[in-house]
Amino acid sequence: MLLENFRPQSKLVTKTTRVDRAKFPVIDAHNHLGEAFGGGWDKRPLNELIDLLDEAGVVHYVDLDGGWGEDILHTHLKYFKEKAPERFRIFGGVDWSKWESLGNGFPDWAAGRLKAQKESGAQGLKIWKPLGLHVRDHKGQLVKVDDARLSPIWEMAGELGMPVMIHVADPVAFFDPIDETNERWEEIGRNPDWAFTSPPFPPFMDILNGLGSLVRRHPSTTFIGAHVGCYAENLAWVGAMLDECPNYYIDISARLGELGRQPYTARKFFIQYQDRILFGTDSSPRLEEYRLHYRFLETDDEYFNYNTTDVPVQGRWYVCGLYLTDEVLKKVYSGNARRVLRLE
Ligand SMILES: [Zn+2]
């Protein structure tokens, strides 16, 4: 038998709690609706989506797929936001490809675009992981996450009251050599372009320290560190950044696997930073995915799959629930997002 065919079934006799609906209303602060990540919901009847969100108890949904061109942003604003303004908000983005032609004028141009996006109806800025990994300036130099030239963009976001959802780097193991010790070996095998082995890519901590200095340098801009502050493997590090930066928040999207395999540390982290954590799934709107998140946050179920797939995709381990209190749940499910997204 090949190791990849191994399907050990746990013989533990423990409880399985089914949580169909979250205990409190939910804001999904990190998700997608576009073609690439969200399944192209702009090409399906909107009612289908609203019914699904109703069933899951999701009262508000952040679609990060506005992109930067007029076309995608406007399509999403028209299709979701205009039809159900209380239900959706759409985040825009930065078109890094314009740096080459605009040269030194690029940062101001990008800040101006952000303003125009806001005027069109965008309510936040999504920064995707190419910043720090792939984005290059007009001289072909890799741009650091905390490159001072980009200040006009972050300052404009702060001025406009647009939160910046930022994802830099990726799981730590993606930066390690791809060998028999790599805990994400199977995942990288399925997605070879997710390997950022350093060198040639910058070391993981260089990128994360860049995020730290970026957030510190712009205290009047609100940043949300995607995927547990981009470093779910090290909650102490994320906590230190939250301690230091009152303008910094995190979301939990796509990281049940990391949080749930360190359940004692994660539970303490949720209690300590209960005012700074936003709910999100990053899975496109899927009922079973929501239910898995609710089970993880609400129950003390032990040793379960953190994905809805047969074999968990981020690594072959299982997780334990965090059984958070009602007070913490209310904040994580929606209270914090309400404040950060200015939903009041
Ligand atoms: Zn995402």
Coordinates of C-alpha atoms and ligand atoms in Angstrom, one line a residue:
M1 CA 0.0 0.0 0.0
L2 CA 1.2 3.5 -0.8
L3 CA 1.2 6.0 2.1
E4 CA -1.1 8.3 0.1
N5 CA -3.8 5.5 0.2
F6 CA -3.6 5.2 3.9
R7 CA -7.0 6.1 5.5
P8 CA -6.8 5.3 9.2
Q9 CA -10.2 5.5 10.9
S10 CA -10.1 6.7 14.4
K11 CA -11.6 4.3 16.9
L12 CA -12.1 6.9 19.6
V13 CA -15.5 6.9 21.1
T14 CA -16.3 10.5 21.7
K15 CA -19.2 12.8 21.0
T16 CA -20.0 14.4 17.7
T17 CA -22.1 17.6 18.0
R18 CA -23.9 18.8 14.9
V19 CA -24.3 22.6 14.9
D20 CA -26.6 23.5 12.0
R21 CA -26.7 27.2 12.9
A22 CA -24.4 29.4 14.9
K23 CA -25.6 30.3 18.3
F24 CA -25.5 34.0 17.4
P25 CA -25.7 36.0 14.1
V26 CA -22.6 35.7 12.0
I27 CA -20.6 38.1 9.8
D28 CA -18.4 36.3 7.4
A29 CA -15.6 38.9 7.2
H30 CA -13.3 37.0 4.8
N31 CA -14.8 35.3 1.8
H32 CA -15.2 35.4 -1.9
L33 CA -17.9 35.4 -4.6
G34 CA -15.8 35.7 -7.8
E35 CA -15.0 33.0 -10.3
A36 CA -11.5 32.0 -9.0
F37 CA -12.2 31.5 -5.3
G38 CA -15.9 31.9 -4.7
G39 CA -17.3 29.8 -7.4
G40 CA -18.7 32.6 -9.6
W41 CA -21.8 33.6 -7.6
D42 CA -22.3 36.6 -9.9
K43 CA -23.5 34.1 -12.5
R44 CA -26.1 32.3 -10.3
P45 CA -29.4 33.6 -9.0
L46 CA -28.8 35.8 -6.0
N47 CA -31.7 34.1 -4.1
E48 CA -29.7 30.9 -4.0
L49 CA -26.9 32.7 -2.2
I50 CA -29.2 34.6 0.2
D51 CA -31.1 31.4 1.1
L52 CA -27.8 29.6 1.9
L53 CA -26.6 32.5 4.1
D54 CA -30.0 32.6 5.8
E55 CA -29.8 28.9 6.6
A56 CA -26.3 29.3 8.0
G57 CA -27.2 32.3 10.0
V58 CA -24.8 34.6 8.2
V59 CA -26.3 38.1 8.3
H60 CA -23.5 39.9 6.5
Y61 CA -20.9 38.8 4.0
V62 CA -17.6 40.4 2.9
D63 CA -16.7 39.6 -0.7
L64 CA -13.0 40.3 -1.2
D65 CA -13.2 39.8 -4.9
G66 CA -13.8 43.3 -6.2
G67 CA -10.4 43.3 -7.7
W68 CA -9.0 46.5 -9.2
G69 CA -10.5 46.9 -12.7
E70 CA -13.7 48.9 -13.2
D71 CA -15.4 45.8 -14.6
I72 CA -15.2 43.2 -11.8
L73 CA -15.7 45.7 -9.0
H74 CA -18.7 47.2 -10.7
T75 CA -20.1 43.8 -11.6
H76 CA -20.0 42.7 -7.9
L77 CA -21.3 46.0 -6.6
K78 CA -24.2 45.9 -9.0
Y79 CA -25.0 42.2 -8.6
F80 CA -24.6 41.9 -4.8
K81 CA -24.3 45.2 -3.1
E82 CA -27.0 47.1 -5.0
K83 CA -29.5 44.3 -4.7
A84 CA -28.9 43.5 -1.0
P85 CA -26.9 46.4 0.5
E86 CA -27.5 45.3 4.1
R87 CA -26.1 41.8 3.3
F88 CA -22.9 42.4 1.4
R89 CA -19.8 44.6 1.2
I90 CA -17.2 44.4 -1.5
F91 CA -13.5 45.1 -1.1
G92 CA -11.4 46.5 -3.9
G93 CA -7.7 46.0 -4.7
V94 CA -4.5 47.4 -6.1
D95 CA -3.4 46.8 -9.6
W96 CA 0.4 46.2 -9.1
S97 CA 0.9 45.6 -12.8
K98 CA 0.6 49.3 -13.4
W99 CA 3.8 50.0 -11.5
E100 CA 5.9 49.1 -14.6
S101 CA 4.4 51.8 -16.8
L102 CA 3.7 54.4 -14.1
G103 CA 7.1 54.3 -12.4
N104 CA 7.5 56.6 -9.5
G105 CA 4.0 57.9 -9.9
F106 CA 2.5 54.5 -9.2
P107 CA 1.8 54.8 -5.4
D108 CA -0.1 58.1 -5.8
W109 CA -2.0 56.7 -8.7
A110 CA -3.0 53.6 -6.7
A111 CA -4.1 55.8 -3.8
G112 CA -6.3 57.7 -6.2
R113 CA -7.8 54.5 -7.6
L114 CA -8.7 53.5 -4.0
K115 CA -10.6 56.8 -3.6
A116 CA -12.4 56.1 -6.9
Q117 CA -13.3 52.6 -5.7
K118 CA -14.7 54.0 -2.5
E119 CA -16.8 56.4 -4.5
S120 CA -18.1 53.6 -6.6
G121 CA -19.2 51.7 -3.4
A122 CA -16.2 49.6 -2.3
Q123 CA -15.9 49.4 1.5
G124 CA -12.4 48.0 2.0
L125 CA -9.2 47.1 0.4
K126 CA -7.9 43.5 -0.1
I127 CA -4.2 43.0 -0.4
W128 CA -3.4 39.6 -1.9
K129 CA -0.3 37.6 -1.1
P130 CA 1.8 38.5 -4.1
L131 CA 2.9 41.6 -2.2
G132 CA 6.2 40.5 -0.7
L133 CA 6.4 37.4 -2.9
H134 CA 6.0 38.5 -6.5
V135 CA 5.1 42.2 -6.8
R136 CA 8.0 44.2 -8.5
D137 CA 8.6 47.9 -9.1
H138 CA 9.4 49.5 -12.4
K139 CA 13.0 48.6 -12.0
G140 CA 12.2 44.9 -11.6
Q141 CA 13.0 44.9 -7.8
L142 CA 10.9 42.8 -5.5
V143 CA 8.8 45.1 -3.4
K144 CA 8.9 44.6 0.4
V145 CA 5.6 44.5 2.3
D146 CA 6.7 47.6 4.3
D147 CA 8.2 49.5 1.3
A148 CA 7.9 53.2 2.3
R149 CA 6.9 54.2 -1.2
L150 CA 3.5 52.5 -0.7
S151 CA 2.6 54.8 2.2
P152 CA 0.1 56.9 0.1
I153 CA -2.1 53.8 -0.4
W154 CA -2.2 52.9 3.3
E155 CA -2.7 56.5 4.4
M156 CA -5.5 56.9 1.9
A157 CA -7.2 53.8 3.2
G158 CA -7.0 55.2 6.7
E159 CA -8.4 58.6 5.6
L160 CA -11.3 57.0 3.8
G161 CA -12.1 54.7 6.7
M162 CA -11.5 51.6 4.5
P163 CA -10.2 48.6 6.5
V164 CA -7.3 46.8 4.8
M165 CA -7.6 43.1 4.7
I166 CA -4.0 41.9 4.2
H167 CA -2.7 38.5 3.4
V168 CA 1.1 38.1 3.2
A169 CA 3.3 35.0 2.9
D170 CA 1.5 31.7 3.5
P171 CA 1.8 28.7 5.8
V172 CA 5.3 28.6 7.2
A173 CA 6.0 25.1 5.7
F174 CA 5.5 26.5 2.2
F175 CA 8.8 28.3 2.7
D176 CA 10.7 25.2 3.8
P177 CA 12.5 22.7 1.5
I178 CA 10.0 20.3 0.1
D179 CA 11.3 17.1 1.6
E180 CA 10.1 14.2 3.8
T181 CA 10.1 16.6 6.9
N182 CA 7.7 19.1 5.3
E183 CA 4.3 18.9 7.1
R184 CA 2.5 20.3 4.0
W185 CA 4.2 18.0 1.6
E186 CA 1.0 16.5 0.2
E187 CA -0.6 19.9 -0.2
I188 CA 2.4 21.4 -2.0
G189 CA 2.5 18.3 -4.2
R190 CA -1.1 19.1 -5.3
N191 CA -0.3 22.8 -5.7
P192 CA 3.3 23.1 -6.8
D193 CA 2.9 26.9 -7.3
W194 CA 2.3 27.3 -3.5
A195 CA 5.9 26.4 -2.8
F196 CA 7.8 29.5 -1.8
T197 CA 11.0 27.8 -0.7
S198 CA 13.5 30.4 0.5
P199 CA 15.8 31.1 -1.4
P200 CA 14.8 32.3 -4.0
F201 CA 11.8 33.6 -2.1
P202 CA 12.4 35.8 0.9
P203 CA 12.4 34.1 4.3
F204 CA 9.0 33.8 5.9
M205 CA 10.0 35.9 8.9
D206 CA 11.3 38.8 6.7
I207 CA 7.8 39.0 5.1
L208 CA 6.1 38.8 8.5
N209 CA 8.3 41.4 10.1
G210 CA 7.5 43.6 7.1
L211 CA 3.8 43.2 8.0
G212 CA 4.6 44.2 11.6
S213 CA 6.4 47.4 10.6
L214 CA 3.8 48.3 8.0
V215 CA 1.0 48.1 10.6
R216 CA 3.0 50.0 13.2
R217 CA 3.9 52.7 10.7
H218 CA 0.2 53.5 9.9
P219 CA -1.6 53.7 13.2
S220 CA -4.6 55.5 11.8
T221 CA -5.3 52.8 9.2
T222 CA -7.1 49.6 10.3
F223 CA -5.5 46.4 9.2
I224 CA -7.0 42.9 9.3
G225 CA -4.3 40.2 9.2
A226 CA -6.0 37.4 7.1
H227 CA -5.7 33.8 8.2
V228 CA -4.9 34.5 11.9
G229 CA -2.5 37.3 11.1
C230 CA -0.7 35.2 8.5
Y231 CA 1.0 33.2 11.2
A232 CA -1.5 30.8 12.8
E233 CA 1.4 28.5 13.6
N234 CA 2.7 31.0 16.2
L235 CA -0.1 32.5 18.2
A236 CA 2.4 34.1 20.6
W237 CA 3.8 36.1 17.8
V238 CA 0.4 37.2 16.5
G239 CA -0.6 38.1 20.1
A240 CA 2.5 40.3 20.5
M241 CA 1.5 42.2 17.4
L242 CA -2.0 42.6 18.6
D243 CA -0.7 43.9 21.9
E244 CA 1.5 46.4 20.2
C245 CA -0.9 47.6 17.5
P246 CA -4.4 48.7 18.5
N247 CA -5.2 49.3 14.7
Y248 CA -4.6 45.6 14.0
Y249 CA -7.2 42.8 13.9
I250 CA -7.1 39.2 12.6
D251 CA -9.6 36.8 10.9
I252 CA -9.7 33.0 11.4
S253 CA -10.4 32.1 7.8
A254 CA -8.9 28.9 6.4
R255 CA -7.0 28.1 9.6
L256 CA -9.1 25.7 11.6
G257 CA -6.4 23.2 11.0
E258 CA -3.8 25.3 12.7
L259 CA -6.0 26.6 15.6
G260 CA -7.5 23.3 16.3
R261 CA -4.3 21.3 16.6
Q262 CA -3.2 23.7 19.5
P263 CA -6.5 23.8 21.2
Y264 CA -5.3 24.9 24.7
T265 CA -3.2 27.8 23.3
A266 CA -5.9 28.7 20.8
R267 CA -8.6 28.8 23.4
K268 CA -6.5 31.1 25.6
F269 CA -5.7 33.2 22.6
F270 CA -9.4 33.7 21.8
I271 CA -10.2 34.7 25.3
Q272 CA -7.3 37.1 25.6
Y273 CA -7.9 38.7 22.2
Q274 CA -11.7 38.4 22.1
D275 CA -12.1 42.0 20.9
R276 CA -9.7 41.6 18.0
I277 CA -10.8 38.4 16.2
L278 CA -13.1 38.3 13.2
F279 CA -15.0 35.3 11.8
G280 CA -14.4 34.2 8.2
T281 CA -14.3 31.0 6.3
D282 CA -12.6 31.8 2.9
S283 CA -14.3 28.7 1.5
S284 CA -16.9 30.4 -0.7
P285 CA -20.4 30.2 0.7
R286 CA -20.8 26.5 1.7
L287 CA -23.2 25.3 4.4
E288 CA -21.1 22.4 5.6
E289 CA -18.1 24.6 5.9
Y290 CA -20.0 27.1 8.1
R291 CA -21.3 24.2 10.2
L292 CA -17.8 22.9 10.7
H293 CA -16.6 26.4 11.9
Y294 CA -19.5 26.6 14.3
R295 CA -18.7 23.1 15.7
F296 CA -15.1 24.2 16.1
L297 CA -15.9 27.4 17.9
E298 CA -18.8 26.3 20.0
T299 CA -18.3 22.7 21.1
D300 CA -15.7 20.7 23.0
D301 CA -15.8 17.9 20.5
E302 CA -12.4 16.2 20.2
Y303 CA -10.3 14.9 17.3
F304 CA -12.3 15.7 14.2
N305 CA -11.5 16.5 10.6
Y306 CA -11.1 20.3 10.1
N307 CA -12.1 20.0 6.4
T308 CA -15.2 18.6 4.8
T309 CA -13.0 16.4 2.6
D310 CA -12.3 12.8 3.3
V311 CA -8.6 13.5 4.1
P312 CA -7.9 16.9 5.6
V313 CA -6.1 18.9 2.9
Q314 CA -3.6 21.1 4.9
G315 CA -2.0 18.2 6.7
R316 CA -3.0 14.8 8.2
W317 CA -4.0 15.8 11.6
Y318 CA -7.3 16.4 13.4
V319 CA -8.5 19.1 15.7
C320 CA -10.4 19.8 18.9
G321 CA -13.2 22.3 19.5
L322 CA -12.7 25.5 21.5
Y323 CA -16.0 25.6 23.4
L324 CA -15.9 29.4 23.6
T325 CA -18.2 31.2 26.0
D326 CA -21.3 33.1 24.7
E327 CA -19.6 36.4 25.4
V328 CA -16.6 35.5 23.3
L329 CA -18.7 33.9 20.6
K330 CA -20.8 37.0 20.2
K331 CA -17.8 39.2 19.6
V332 CA -16.0 36.8 17.2
Y333 CA -19.1 36.0 15.2
S334 CA -20.1 39.6 14.6
G335 CA -19.4 42.2 17.3
N336 CA -15.8 42.8 16.3
A337 CA -16.6 42.8 12.6
R338 CA -19.4 45.3 13.1
R339 CA -16.9 47.7 14.7
V340 CA -14.1 47.2 12.2
L341 CA -16.3 47.2 9.1
R342 CA -18.3 50.2 10.5
L343 CA -21.5 48.4 10.1
E344 CA -23.3 50.3 12.8
Ligands
ZN1 ZN -9.4 34.6 0.9

